[in-house]
Tab-separated table of N, CA and C in Angstrom:
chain	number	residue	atom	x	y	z
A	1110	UNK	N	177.385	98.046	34.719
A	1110	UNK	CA	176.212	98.780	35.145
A	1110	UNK	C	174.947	97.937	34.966
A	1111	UNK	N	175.079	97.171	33.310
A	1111	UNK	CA	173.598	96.275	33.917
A	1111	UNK	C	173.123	95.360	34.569
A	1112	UNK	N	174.703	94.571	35.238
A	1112	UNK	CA	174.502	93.805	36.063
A	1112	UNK	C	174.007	94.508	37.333
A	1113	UNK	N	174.563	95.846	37.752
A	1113	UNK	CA	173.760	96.463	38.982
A	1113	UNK	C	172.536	96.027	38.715
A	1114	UNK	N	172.311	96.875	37.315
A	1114	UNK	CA	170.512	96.905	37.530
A	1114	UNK	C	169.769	95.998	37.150
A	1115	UNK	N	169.987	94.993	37.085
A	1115	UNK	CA	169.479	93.415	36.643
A	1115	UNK	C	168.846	93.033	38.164
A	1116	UNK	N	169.992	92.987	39.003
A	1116	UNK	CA	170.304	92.543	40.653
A	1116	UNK	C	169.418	93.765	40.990
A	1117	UNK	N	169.183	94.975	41.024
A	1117	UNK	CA	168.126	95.818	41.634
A	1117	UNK	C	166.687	95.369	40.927
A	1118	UNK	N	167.001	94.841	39.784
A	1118	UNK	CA	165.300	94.757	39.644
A	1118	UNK	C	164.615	93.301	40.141
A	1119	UNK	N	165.627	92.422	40.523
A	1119	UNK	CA	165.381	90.810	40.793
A	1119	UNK	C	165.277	91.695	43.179
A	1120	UNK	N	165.769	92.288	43.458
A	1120	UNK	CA	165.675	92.500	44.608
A	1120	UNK	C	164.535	93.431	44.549
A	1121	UNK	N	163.791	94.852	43.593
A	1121	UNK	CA	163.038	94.947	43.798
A	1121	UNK	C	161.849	94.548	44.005
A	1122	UNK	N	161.606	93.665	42.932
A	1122	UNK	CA	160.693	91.749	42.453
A	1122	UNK	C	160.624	91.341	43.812
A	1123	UNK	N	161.430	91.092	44.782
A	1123	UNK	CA	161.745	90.339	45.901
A	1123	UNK	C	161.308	88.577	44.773
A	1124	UNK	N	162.157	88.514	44.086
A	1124	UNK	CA	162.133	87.530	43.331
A	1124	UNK	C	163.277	86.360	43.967
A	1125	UNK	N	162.296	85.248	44.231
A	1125	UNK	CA	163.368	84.072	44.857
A	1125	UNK	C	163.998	83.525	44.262
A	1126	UNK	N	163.565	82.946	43.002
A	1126	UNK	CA	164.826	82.433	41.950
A	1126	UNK	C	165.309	83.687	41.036
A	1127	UNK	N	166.062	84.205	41.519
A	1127	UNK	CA	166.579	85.047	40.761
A	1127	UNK	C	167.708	85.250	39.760
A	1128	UNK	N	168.182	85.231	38.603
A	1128	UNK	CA	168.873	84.746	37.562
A	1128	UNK	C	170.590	84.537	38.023
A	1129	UNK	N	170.714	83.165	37.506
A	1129	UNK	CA	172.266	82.884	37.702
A	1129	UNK	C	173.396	84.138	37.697
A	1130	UNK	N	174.609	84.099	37.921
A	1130	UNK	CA	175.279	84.304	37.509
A	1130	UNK	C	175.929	84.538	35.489
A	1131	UNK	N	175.681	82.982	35.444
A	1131	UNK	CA	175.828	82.585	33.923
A	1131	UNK	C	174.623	83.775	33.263
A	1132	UNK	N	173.197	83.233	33.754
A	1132	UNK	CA	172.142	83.783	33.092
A	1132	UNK	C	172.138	85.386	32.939
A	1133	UNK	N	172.820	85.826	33.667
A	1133	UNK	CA	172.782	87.438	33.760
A	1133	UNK	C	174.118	87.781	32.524
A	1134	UNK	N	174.742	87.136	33.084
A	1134	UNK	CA	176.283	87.384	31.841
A	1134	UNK	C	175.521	86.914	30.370
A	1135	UNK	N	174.697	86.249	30.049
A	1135	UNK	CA	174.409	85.756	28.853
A	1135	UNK	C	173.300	86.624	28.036
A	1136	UNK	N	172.717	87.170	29.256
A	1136	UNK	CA	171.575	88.500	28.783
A	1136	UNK	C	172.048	89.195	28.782
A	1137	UNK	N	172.933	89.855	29.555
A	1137	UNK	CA	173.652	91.194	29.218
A	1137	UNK	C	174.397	91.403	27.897
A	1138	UNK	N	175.183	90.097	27.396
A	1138	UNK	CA	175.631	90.131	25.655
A	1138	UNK	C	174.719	89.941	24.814
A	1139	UNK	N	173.430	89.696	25.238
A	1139	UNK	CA	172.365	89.402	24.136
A	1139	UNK	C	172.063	91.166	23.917
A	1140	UNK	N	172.068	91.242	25.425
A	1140	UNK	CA	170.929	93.230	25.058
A	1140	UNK	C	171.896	94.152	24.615
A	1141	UNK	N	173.517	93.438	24.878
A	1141	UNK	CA	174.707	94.570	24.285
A	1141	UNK	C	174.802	93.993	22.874
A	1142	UNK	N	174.377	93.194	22.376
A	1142	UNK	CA	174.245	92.719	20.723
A	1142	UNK	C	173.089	93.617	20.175
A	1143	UNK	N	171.991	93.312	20.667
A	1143	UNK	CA	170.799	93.244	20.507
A	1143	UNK	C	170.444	95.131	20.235
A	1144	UNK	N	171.042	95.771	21.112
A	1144	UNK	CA	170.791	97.209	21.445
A	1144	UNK	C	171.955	97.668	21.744
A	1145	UNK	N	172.891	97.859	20.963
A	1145	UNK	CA	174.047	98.387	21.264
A	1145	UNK	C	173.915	99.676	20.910
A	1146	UNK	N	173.159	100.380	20.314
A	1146	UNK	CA	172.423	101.948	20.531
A	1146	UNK	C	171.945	102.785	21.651
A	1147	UNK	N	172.008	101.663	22.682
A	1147	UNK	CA	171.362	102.530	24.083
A	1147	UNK	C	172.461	103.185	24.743
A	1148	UNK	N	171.701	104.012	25.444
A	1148	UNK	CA	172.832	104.508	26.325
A	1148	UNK	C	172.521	104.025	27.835
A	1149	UNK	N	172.549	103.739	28.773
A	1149	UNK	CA	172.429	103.296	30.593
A	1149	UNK	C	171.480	104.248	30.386
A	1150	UNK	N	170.669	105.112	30.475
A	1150	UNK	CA	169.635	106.191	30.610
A	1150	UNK	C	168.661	105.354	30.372
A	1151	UNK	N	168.895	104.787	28.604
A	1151	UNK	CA	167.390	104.020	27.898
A	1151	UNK	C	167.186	102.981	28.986
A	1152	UNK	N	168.348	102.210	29.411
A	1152	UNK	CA	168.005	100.957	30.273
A	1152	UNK	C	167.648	101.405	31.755
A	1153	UNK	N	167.865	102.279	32.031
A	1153	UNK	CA	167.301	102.991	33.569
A	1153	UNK	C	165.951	103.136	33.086
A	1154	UNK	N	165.231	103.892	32.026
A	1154	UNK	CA	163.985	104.074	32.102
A	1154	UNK	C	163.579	102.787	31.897
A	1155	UNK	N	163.905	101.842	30.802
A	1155	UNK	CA	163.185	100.717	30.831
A	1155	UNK	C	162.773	100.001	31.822
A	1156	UNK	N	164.047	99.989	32.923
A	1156	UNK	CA	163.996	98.625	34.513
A	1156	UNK	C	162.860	99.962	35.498
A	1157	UNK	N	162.591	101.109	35.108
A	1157	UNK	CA	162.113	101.998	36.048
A	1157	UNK	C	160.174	101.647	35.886
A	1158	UNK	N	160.767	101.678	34.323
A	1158	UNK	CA	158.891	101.395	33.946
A	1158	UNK	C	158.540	99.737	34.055
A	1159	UNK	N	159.420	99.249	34.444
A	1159	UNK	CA	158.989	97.796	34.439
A	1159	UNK	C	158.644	97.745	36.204
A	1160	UNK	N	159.391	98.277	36.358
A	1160	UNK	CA	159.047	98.293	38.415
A	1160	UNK	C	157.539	99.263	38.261
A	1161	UNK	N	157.080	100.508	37.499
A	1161	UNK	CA	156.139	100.437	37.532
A	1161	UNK	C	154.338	99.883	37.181
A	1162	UNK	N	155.170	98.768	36.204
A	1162	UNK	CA	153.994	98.172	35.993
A	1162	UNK	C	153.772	98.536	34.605
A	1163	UNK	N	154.741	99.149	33.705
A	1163	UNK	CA	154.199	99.433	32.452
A	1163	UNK	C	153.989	98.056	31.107
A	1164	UNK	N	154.713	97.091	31.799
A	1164	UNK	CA	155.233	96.292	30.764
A	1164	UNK	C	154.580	94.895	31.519
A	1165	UNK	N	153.531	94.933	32.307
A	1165	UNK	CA	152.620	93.748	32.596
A	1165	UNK	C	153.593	93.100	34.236
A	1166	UNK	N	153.070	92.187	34.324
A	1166	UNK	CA	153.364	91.899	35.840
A	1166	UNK	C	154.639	90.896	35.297
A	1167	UNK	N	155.773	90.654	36.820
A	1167	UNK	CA	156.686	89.632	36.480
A	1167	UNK	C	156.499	88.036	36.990
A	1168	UNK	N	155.321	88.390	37.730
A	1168	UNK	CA	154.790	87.129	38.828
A	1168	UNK	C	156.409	85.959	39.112
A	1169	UNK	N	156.912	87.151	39.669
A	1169	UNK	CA	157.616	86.381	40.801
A	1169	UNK	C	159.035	85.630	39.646
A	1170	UNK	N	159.058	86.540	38.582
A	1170	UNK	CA	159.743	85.643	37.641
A	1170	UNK	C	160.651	87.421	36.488
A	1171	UNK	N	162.178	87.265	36.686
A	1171	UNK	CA	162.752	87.864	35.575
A	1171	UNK	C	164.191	87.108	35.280
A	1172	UNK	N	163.919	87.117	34.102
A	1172	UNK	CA	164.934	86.374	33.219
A	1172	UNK	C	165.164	87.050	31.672
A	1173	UNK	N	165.990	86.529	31.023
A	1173	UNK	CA	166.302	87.029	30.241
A	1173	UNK	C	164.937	87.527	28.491
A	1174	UNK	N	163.991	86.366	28.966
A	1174	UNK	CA	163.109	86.528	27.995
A	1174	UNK	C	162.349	87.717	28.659
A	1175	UNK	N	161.793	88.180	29.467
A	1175	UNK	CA	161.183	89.016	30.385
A	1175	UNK	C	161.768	90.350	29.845
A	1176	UNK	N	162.958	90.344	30.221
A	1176	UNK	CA	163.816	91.675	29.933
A	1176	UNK	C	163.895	91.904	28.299
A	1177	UNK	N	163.882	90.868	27.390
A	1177	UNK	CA	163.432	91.240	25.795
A	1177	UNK	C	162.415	91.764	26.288
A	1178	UNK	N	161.270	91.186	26.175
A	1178	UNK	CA	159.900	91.171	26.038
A	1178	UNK	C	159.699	92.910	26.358
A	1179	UNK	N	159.930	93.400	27.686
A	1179	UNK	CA	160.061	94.604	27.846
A	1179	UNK	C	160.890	95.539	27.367
């Protein structure tokens, strides 16, 4: 599921370099280490408020530090 929504938020971005393969598999075990308390809900609101602008602009850029950061 967070690879869906990794890939929906790099296509919402209309982001051109958009994260590897590798890079997405390597963030996804960081945020399933990192936050293994969430449920897909917490991470839907998070990628929802980041498309709205709550968590500062991505200028054309999401990666794995981005997705901490938020």
């Amino acid at each position: 599921m967070l690879v869906l929504a990794i890939d929906n938020l790099n296509k919402y971005f209309n982001i051109t370099k958009s994260m590897s393969d590798t890079q997405t598999i390597e963030t996804i075990n960081l945020i399933c280490q990192r936050f293994s308390y969430f449920k897909m809900t917490d991470f839907k609101l998070c990628f929802d408020r980041m498309k709205m602008g709550f968590y500062g602009k991505t200028y054309n850029r999401i990666d794995g530090q981005i997705l901490f950061e938020a």
